[in-house]
Tab-separated table of C-alpha atoms in Angstrom:
chain	number	residue	atom	x	y	z
A	1	MET	CA	0.032	0.009	0.009
A	2	HIS	CA	1.201	3.449	-0.848
A	3	LEU	CA	2.250	5.215	2.372
A	4	ALA	CA	0.701	8.464	1.212
A	5	TYR	CA	-2.794	7.118	1.589
A	6	PRO	CA	-2.826	6.690	5.389
A	7	ALA	CA	-0.662	9.828	5.786
A	8	VAL	CA	-3.015	11.992	3.792
A	9	LEU	CA	-6.094	10.588	5.493
A	10	SER	CA	-4.407	11.320	8.846
A	11	VAL	CA	-3.691	14.906	7.799
A	12	LEU	CA	-7.232	15.490	6.674
A	13	LEU	CA	-8.746	14.020	9.826
A	14	PHE	CA	-6.355	16.123	11.920
A	15	CYS	CA	-7.375	19.306	10.152
A	16	THR	CA	-11.070	18.358	10.488
A	17	GLY	CA	-10.515	18.067	14.230
A	18	LEU	CA	-8.647	21.360	14.205
A	19	TYR	CA	-11.596	23.122	12.548
A	20	GLY	CA	-13.903	21.573	15.111
A	21	VAL	CA	-11.766	22.700	18.077
A	22	LEU	CA	-11.648	26.277	16.726
A	23	ALA	CA	-15.216	26.611	15.485
A	24	ARG	CA	-17.348	24.734	17.978
A	25	ARG	CA	-18.960	26.454	20.907
A	26	ASN	CA	-20.168	23.603	23.111
A	27	ALA	CA	-17.426	22.177	25.257
A	28	ILE	CA	-18.427	18.565	24.606
A	29	LEU	CA	-18.258	19.113	20.859
A	30	VAL	CA	-14.755	20.495	21.373
A	31	LEU	CA	-13.847	17.320	23.235
A	32	MET	CA	-15.218	15.271	20.276
A	33	SER	CA	-12.965	17.245	17.914
A	34	VAL	CA	-9.987	16.601	20.173
A	35	GLU	CA	-10.808	12.904	19.887
A	36	LEU	CA	-10.703	13.202	16.113
A	37	MET	CA	-7.255	14.795	16.242
A	38	LEU	CA	-5.941	12.085	18.552
A	39	ASN	CA	-7.274	9.441	16.186
A	40	ALA	CA	-5.501	11.052	13.313
A	41	VAL	CA	-2.236	10.801	15.228
A	42	ASN	CA	-2.989	7.163	15.983
A	43	LEU	CA	-3.523	6.369	12.325
A	44	ASN	CA	-0.208	7.944	11.524
A	45	LEU	CA	1.561	5.966	14.266
A	46	VAL	CA	0.038	2.642	13.081
A	47	ALA	CA	0.830	3.291	9.405
A	48	PHE	CA	4.459	4.216	10.052
A	49	ASP	CA	4.875	1.344	12.477
A	50	VAL	CA	3.638	-1.160	9.913
A	51	TRP	CA	5.941	0.386	7.268
A	52	LEU	CA	9.045	0.400	9.507
A	53	SER	CA	8.433	-3.068	11.029
A	54	LYS	CA	8.576	-4.484	7.480
A	55	ALA	CA	11.444	-2.291	6.406
A	56	ALA	CA	13.653	-2.944	9.449
A	57	GLU	CA	15.004	-6.238	10.729
A	58	GLU	CA	14.527	-5.607	14.382
A	59	THR	CA	11.696	-3.457	15.664
A	60	LEU	CA	10.314	-2.485	18.982
A	61	HIS	CA	6.815	-1.913	17.552
A	62	SER	CA	7.026	1.511	19.139
A	63	GLY	CA	4.296	2.900	16.946
A	64	GLN	CA	1.721	0.384	18.033
A	65	ALA	CA	2.776	0.621	21.690
A	66	LEU	CA	2.470	4.401	21.506
A	67	THR	CA	-0.919	4.004	19.876
A	68	LEU	CA	-2.138	1.953	22.759
A	69	PHE	CA	-0.743	4.533	25.203
A	70	THR	CA	-2.440	7.288	23.264
A	71	ILE	CA	-5.748	5.514	23.403
A	72	ALA	CA	-5.428	5.023	27.138
A	73	ILE	CA	-4.465	8.693	27.684
A	74	ALA	CA	-7.348	9.763	25.462
A	75	ALA	CA	-9.761	7.746	27.678
A	76	ALA	CA	-8.315	9.452	30.749
A	77	GLU	CA	-8.552	12.845	29.104
A	78	ILE	CA	-12.151	12.414	28.111
A	79	GLY	CA	-13.036	11.328	31.639
A	80	ILE	CA	-11.376	14.365	33.292
A	81	GLY	CA	-12.641	16.645	30.575
A	82	LEU	CA	-16.213	15.561	31.009
A	83	ALA	CA	-15.912	15.800	34.783
A	84	ILE	CA	-14.738	19.449	34.431
A	85	VAL	CA	-17.467	20.223	31.872
A	86	LEU	CA	-20.148	18.808	34.162
A	87	ALA	CA	-18.765	20.755	37.143
A	88	VAL	CA	-18.758	23.966	35.096
A	89	HIS	CA	-22.302	23.218	33.937
A	90	ARG	CA	-23.403	22.707	37.534
A	91	ASN	CA	-21.884	25.926	38.734
A	92	ARG	CA	-22.856	28.217	35.850
A	93	GLY	CA	-25.689	26.487	34.028
A	94	THR	CA	-23.884	26.505	30.705
A	95	SER	CA	-21.279	24.508	28.766
A	96	ASP	CA	-20.723	27.246	26.253
A	97	ILE	CA	-17.038	28.000	26.162
A	98	ASP	CA	-17.589	31.460	24.624
A	99	LYS	CA	-19.215	32.542	27.951
A	100	LEU	CA	-16.402	31.259	30.200
A	101	ARG	CA	-14.371	34.468	29.983
A	102	ASP	CA	-13.439	35.147	33.577
A	103	THR	CA	-9.743	35.417	32.953
A	104	ALA	CA	-10.061	37.190	29.663
A	105	GLU	CA	-8.608	40.637	29.547
A	106	GLY	CA	-10.842	43.119	27.848
A	107	PRO	CA	-12.102	46.688	28.033
A	108	ASP	CA	-15.446	45.547	29.468
A	109	ASP	CA	-13.826	43.562	32.243
A	110	ASP	CA	-13.146	45.112	35.627
A	111	GLY	CA	-11.034	42.460	37.319
A	112	PRO	CA	-12.059	39.013	38.267
A	113	ASP	CA	-11.556	39.361	42.027
A	114	ASP	CA	-14.405	41.694	43.001
A	115	ASP	CA	-16.840	39.075	44.056
A	116	GLY	CA	-19.719	40.382	46.126
A	117	PRO	CA	-20.479	39.013	49.559
A	118	GLY	CA	-23.820	37.606	48.623
A	119	THR	CA	-23.246	35.088	45.808
A	120	GLY	CA	-26.820	33.993	45.675
A	121	THR	CA	-28.495	37.389	45.537
A	122	PRO	CA	-29.885	38.461	42.215
A	123	ALA	CA	-28.114	41.495	41.040
A	124	ALA	CA	-28.138	43.396	37.798
A	125	GLY	CA	-25.692	43.259	34.879
A	126	PRO	CA	-22.287	41.695	34.816
A	127	ALA	CA	-21.889	41.899	38.640
A	128	ALA	CA	-24.356	39.005	39.100
A	129	GLU	CA	-22.602	37.021	36.376
A	130	LYS	CA	-19.268	37.599	38.111
A	131	ALA	CA	-20.706	36.626	41.445
A	132	GLU	CA	-22.111	33.519	39.983
A	133	ALA	CA	-18.890	32.741	38.200
A	134	THR	CA	-16.855	32.847	41.379
A	135	ALA	CA	-19.376	30.842	43.374
B	1	MET	CA	16.662	12.532	-2.782
B	2	THR	CA	13.215	11.945	-4.131
B	3	LEU	CA	14.516	12.677	-7.572
B	4	ALA	CA	17.120	9.999	-7.257
B	5	ALA	CA	14.517	7.569	-5.925
B	6	THR	CA	12.244	8.343	-8.846
B	7	ALA	CA	15.101	7.868	-11.254
B	8	GLY	CA	15.891	4.548	-9.667
B	9	HIS	CA	12.315	3.574	-9.910
B	10	LEU	CA	12.167	4.447	-13.559
B	11	ALA	CA	15.411	2.626	-14.229
B	12	ALA	CA	13.992	-0.494	-12.687
B	13	GLY	CA	10.891	-0.137	-14.904
B	14	PRO	CA	11.870	-1.846	-18.150
B	15	THR	CA	13.140	-4.921	-16.356
B	16	PRO	CA	10.908	-8.017	-16.133
B	17	LEU	CA	10.063	-6.915	-12.620
B	18	ALA	CA	7.889	-4.123	-14.038
B	19	ALA	CA	4.728	-6.080	-13.550
B	20	ALA	CA	5.570	-6.645	-9.913
B	21	SER	CA	6.604	-3.065	-9.168
B	22	HIS	CA	4.267	-0.596	-7.650
B	23	GLY	CA	2.280	1.740	-9.794
B	24	PHE	CA	0.677	4.888	-8.549
B	25	LEU	CA	-2.179	4.711	-11.027
B	26	SER	CA	-2.847	0.994	-10.648
B	27	PRO	CA	-3.949	0.612	-7.092
B	28	THR	CA	-4.330	-2.733	-5.410
B	29	GLY	CA	-7.480	-3.949	-3.863
B	30	VAL	CA	-6.330	-3.039	-0.395
B	31	GLU	CA	-5.632	0.459	-1.559
B	32	ILE	CA	-9.087	0.817	-3.100
B	33	ALA	CA	-10.701	-0.449	0.078
B	34	PHE	CA	-8.538	1.937	2.165
B	35	VAL	CA	-9.556	4.936	0.023
B	36	LEU	CA	-13.217	4.019	0.119
B	37	VAL	CA	-13.322	3.518	3.887
B	38	GLY	CA	-11.253	6.645	4.275
B	39	LEU	CA	-13.741	8.664	2.284
B	40	VAL	CA	-16.524	7.394	4.597
B	41	THR	CA	-14.439	8.198	7.673
B	42	LEU	CA	-13.532	11.660	6.517
B	43	GLY	CA	-17.133	12.416	5.569
B	44	ALA	CA	-18.349	11.246	8.984
B	45	ALA	CA	-15.684	13.382	10.693
B	46	VAL	CA	-16.710	16.431	8.618
B	47	VAL	CA	-20.365	15.903	9.537
B	48	THR	CA	-19.291	15.518	13.156
B	49	VAL	CA	-17.678	18.934	13.298
B	50	THR	CA	-20.345	20.718	11.216
B	51	THR	CA	-23.722	19.345	12.223
B	52	ARG	CA	-25.955	21.508	14.346
B	53	GLN	CA	-27.609	18.582	16.164
B	54	LEU	CA	-25.401	17.711	19.102
B	55	VAL	CA	-26.488	14.093	19.518
B	56	HIS	CA	-26.025	13.483	15.834
B	57	ALA	CA	-22.444	14.683	16.167
B	58	ALA	CA	-21.735	11.992	18.745
B	59	LEU	CA	-23.337	9.361	16.513
B	60	TRP	CA	-21.427	10.414	13.435
B	61	LEU	CA	-18.339	10.213	15.628
B	62	VAL	CA	-19.143	6.491	16.039
B	63	VAL	CA	-18.991	6.130	12.253
B	64	ALA	CA	-15.699	7.986	11.985
B	65	LEU	CA	-14.045	5.927	14.777
B	66	GLY	CA	-15.410	2.655	13.374
B	67	GLY	CA	-14.027	3.542	9.986
B	68	LEU	CA	-10.704	4.149	11.527
B	69	ALA	CA	-10.870	0.658	13.140
B	70	VAL	CA	-11.432	-0.792	9.674
B	71	GLU	CA	-8.428	1.171	8.432
B	72	TYR	CA	-6.329	-0.395	11.192
B	73	LEU	CA	-7.544	-3.794	10.013
B	74	LEU	CA	-6.516	-3.009	6.487
B	75	LEU	CA	-3.084	-1.997	7.781
B	76	THR	CA	-2.853	-5.462	9.515
B	77	ALA	CA	-2.924	-3.926	12.985
B	78	GLU	CA	-5.641	-6.201	14.348
B	79	PHE	CA	-5.113	-5.683	18.068
B	80	ILE	CA	-5.193	-1.873	17.717
B	81	ALA	CA	-8.362	-2.189	15.671
B	82	TRP	CA	-10.229	-4.084	18.365
B	83	VAL	CA	-8.907	-1.884	21.120
B	84	GLN	CA	-10.210	1.051	19.081
B	85	VAL	CA	-13.611	-0.566	18.793
B	86	LEU	CA	-13.753	-1.462	22.541
B	87	ILE	CA	-12.485	1.804	23.999
B	88	TYR	CA	-13.491	4.500	21.529
B	89	VAL	CA	-16.794	3.171	20.164
B	90	GLY	CA	-17.659	1.338	23.325
B	91	ALA	CA	-16.603	3.708	26.082
B	92	VAL	CA	-15.677	7.166	24.914
B	93	VAL	CA	-18.728	7.710	22.760
B	94	VAL	CA	-20.978	6.504	25.582
B	95	LEU	CA	-19.246	8.920	27.920
B	96	LEU	CA	-19.757	11.735	25.437
B	97	LEU	CA	-23.413	10.929	25.103
B	98	PHE	CA	-23.769	10.836	28.894
B	99	GLY	CA	-22.109	14.242	28.983
B	100	LEU	CA	-24.497	15.602	26.358
B	101	MET	CA	-27.454	14.337	28.365
B	102	LEU	CA	-26.177	15.613	31.690
B	103	THR	CA	-25.548	19.072	30.425
B	104	ARG	CA	-29.098	19.093	28.983
B	105	ALA	CA	-28.089	19.470	25.356
B	106	PRO	CA	-31.003	20.394	23.255
B	107	ILE	CA	-32.492	17.659	21.161
B	108	GLY	CA	-32.833	18.867	17.603
B	109	ARG	CA	-31.114	21.737	15.873
B	110	SER	CA	-29.309	24.211	18.097
B	111	PRO	CA	-28.680	27.480	16.306
B	112	ASP	CA	-25.512	28.382	18.223
B	113	ALA	CA	-23.469	25.215	17.855
B	114	ASP	CA	-20.774	27.092	15.947
B	115	SER	CA	-19.148	30.148	17.262
B	116	GLY	CA	-18.554	33.394	15.414
B	117	ASN	CA	-15.105	32.677	14.315
B	118	ARG	CA	-16.117	29.903	11.978
B	119	TRP	CA	-14.545	31.382	8.964
B	120	ALA	CA	-11.265	32.052	10.663
B	121	ALA	CA	-11.255	28.437	11.849
B	122	LEU	CA	-12.111	27.212	8.327
B	123	THR	CA	-9.199	29.305	6.903
B	124	VAL	CA	-6.756	27.918	9.468
B	125	ALA	CA	-7.898	24.312	8.866
B	126	VAL	CA	-7.809	24.596	5.037
B	127	ALA	CA	-4.388	26.194	5.088
B	128	ALA	CA	-3.010	23.597	7.469
B	129	ALA	CA	-4.491	20.784	5.397
B	130	ALA	CA	-3.110	22.084	2.118
B	131	SER	CA	0.404	22.679	3.464
B	132	LEU	CA	0.515	19.347	5.301
B	133	VAL	CA	-0.866	17.329	2.371
B	134	TRP	CA	1.680	18.967	0.082
B	135	VAL	CA	4.560	18.139	2.427
B	136	VAL	CA	3.416	14.575	3.156
B	137	VAL	CA	2.760	13.670	-0.485
B	138	ASP	CA	6.088	15.167	-1.538
B	139	ALA	CA	7.940	13.305	1.155
B	140	PHE	CA	6.323	9.842	0.820
B	141	ARG	CA	5.278	9.506	-2.817
B	142	THR	CA	7.868	6.788	-3.484
B	143	THR	CA	7.285	4.864	-0.316
B	144	TRP	CA	5.191	1.701	-0.159
B	145	ILE	CA	4.110	-0.368	2.799
B	146	ASP	CA	4.679	-4.091	2.321
B	147	LEU	CA	1.506	-5.653	3.647
B	148	ASP	CA	2.426	-9.175	2.588
B	149	GLY	CA	4.053	-11.739	4.931
B	150	PRO	CA	3.474	-12.018	8.652
B	151	VAL	CA	0.955	-9.750	10.296
B	152	ALA	CA	2.622	-6.770	11.784
B	153	GLY	CA	0.120	-6.088	14.524
B	154	SER	CA	-1.422	-9.312	15.660
B	155	THR	CA	-2.170	-9.806	19.314
B	156	ALA	CA	0.821	-12.106	19.825
B	157	VAL	CA	3.272	-9.606	18.270
B	158	THR	CA	1.815	-6.631	20.038
B	159	GLY	CA	1.672	-8.416	23.394
B	160	ALA	CA	5.229	-9.644	23.102
B	161	SER	CA	6.579	-6.204	22.253
B	162	LEU	CA	4.406	-4.509	24.874
B	163	PHE	CA	5.449	-6.781	27.728
B	164	GLN	CA	9.076	-7.180	26.694
B	165	ASN	CA	10.069	-3.723	25.738
B	166	TRP	CA	7.374	-1.402	27.113
B	167	VAL	CA	6.677	-2.723	30.540
B	168	LEU	CA	7.702	0.418	32.477
B	169	PRO	CA	5.590	2.831	30.400
B	170	PHE	CA	2.740	0.342	30.621
B	171	GLU	CA	2.838	0.416	34.423
B	172	ALA	CA	3.262	4.199	34.513
B	173	LEU	CA	0.151	4.384	32.306
B	174	SER	CA	-1.837	2.344	34.851
B	175	VAL	CA	-0.827	4.847	37.526
B	176	LEU	CA	-1.941	7.667	35.281
B	177	LEU	CA	-5.293	5.946	34.738
B	178	LEU	CA	-5.706	5.556	38.417
B	179	ALA	CA	-4.918	9.307	38.933
B	180	ALA	CA	-7.420	10.225	36.259
B	181	LEU	CA	-10.119	8.102	37.875
B	182	VAL	CA	-9.507	9.637	41.292
B	183	GLY	CA	-9.470	13.114	39.777
B	184	ALA	CA	-12.746	12.655	37.992
B	185	ILE	CA	-14.351	11.383	41.176
B	186	VAL	CA	-12.954	14.284	43.188
B	187	LEU	CA	-14.220	16.846	40.676
B	188	SER	CA	-17.668	15.316	40.721
B	189	ARG	CA	-17.894	15.084	44.484
B	190	ARG	CA	-16.865	18.662	45.140
B	191	ALA	CA	-19.313	20.000	42.631
B	192	LYS	CA	-22.089	17.965	44.247
B	193	ALA	CA	-21.222	19.220	47.725
B	194	ASP	CA	-21.234	22.838	46.459
B	195	ARG	CA	-24.610	22.374	44.897
B	196	ALA	CA	-26.017	20.937	48.158
B	197	THR	CA	-24.981	24.049	50.117
B	198	ASP	CA	-26.771	26.600	47.899
B	199	THR	CA	-29.748	25.041	46.309
B	200	GLY	CA	-31.652	28.241	45.693
B	201	ARG	CA	-29.183	29.682	43.253
B	202	PRO	CA	-30.460	28.179	39.983
B	203	THR	CA	-33.840	29.828	40.500
B	204	THR	CA	-32.496	33.398	40.475
B	205	PRO	CA	-33.573	35.410	37.457
B	206	ASN	CA	-30.069	35.500	36.150
B	207	GLY	CA	-29.810	31.747	36.216
B	208	SER	CA	-33.047	31.212	34.425
B	209	ASP	CA	-32.025	33.810	31.856
B	210	LYS	CA	-28.751	32.016	31.229
B	211	GLY	CA	-30.591	28.801	30.894
B	212	GLY	CA	-32.969	30.383	28.394
B	213	VAL	CA	-30.119	31.352	26.153
B	214	ARG	CA	-29.372	27.774	25.410
């Protein structure tokens, strides 16, 4: 098999995942796109390991071992990521990453550390959002 | 170097081995199957990152990951293929679906699935794809994988290499999985304790307003 086929497929899958990470707004969809990127890397590792294991006399099968490690790390990553997303959703009521801008520096931001004493009181404007964000 | 390799390939052409040499425009059956499954995989991946229905994105991700498992089988990496099916299709997608349900993702079309910087993201992705495809095709256009002979990724071969050469990373990985498990449990427990202390907060007008945005 021509080596360019799996390499090109891996590149296209990686760039699809890259588009998803940059363009999606829901945090879980971003995690799905990260999975696509990790799978593209896995396909590259497997293809090059099969090529090198036939080309070389002695091989460690490092590509396939690294693929297994990547799969395990991806499973751990998706578990931690979903736990964080669920905690954020519980605290703020949204999983929209465009709204999680507490540490962003902008002209409409007056410092993240002015949380009011009453975090549960309904207030007006961005102060209530800030108070809820730091709860 | 590629020029020299091409010249060597052309020099070997008129010999009687020409029928056995590789041809770029005469693909083998494995290559045709790889390209077809690859098209399905890529299409499913594109639908995954562009659809506006969140649950459909997770279900198309199943198609993409299953297609990748078939690609591993075509590359004679059997063990990786079945690990892919078990862990990705079996566990990760189920976790993602649980996450979508627990964050109360809307069933049906959600108008704000994509953010405003979609065109910038598309530009970056297309530019990266074009440059990487150019580089990769230029680098590996005279390289072929020999898929004949003994299987490169059977369970016996993978297990032998994993437990002869890769024992220490394997054990370190088990510690990492344990740490991830404990971390996920700690994150979930602390959030639940916080929610138990102030239960009246989601009923504030701001909370209902933020919920109404979605």
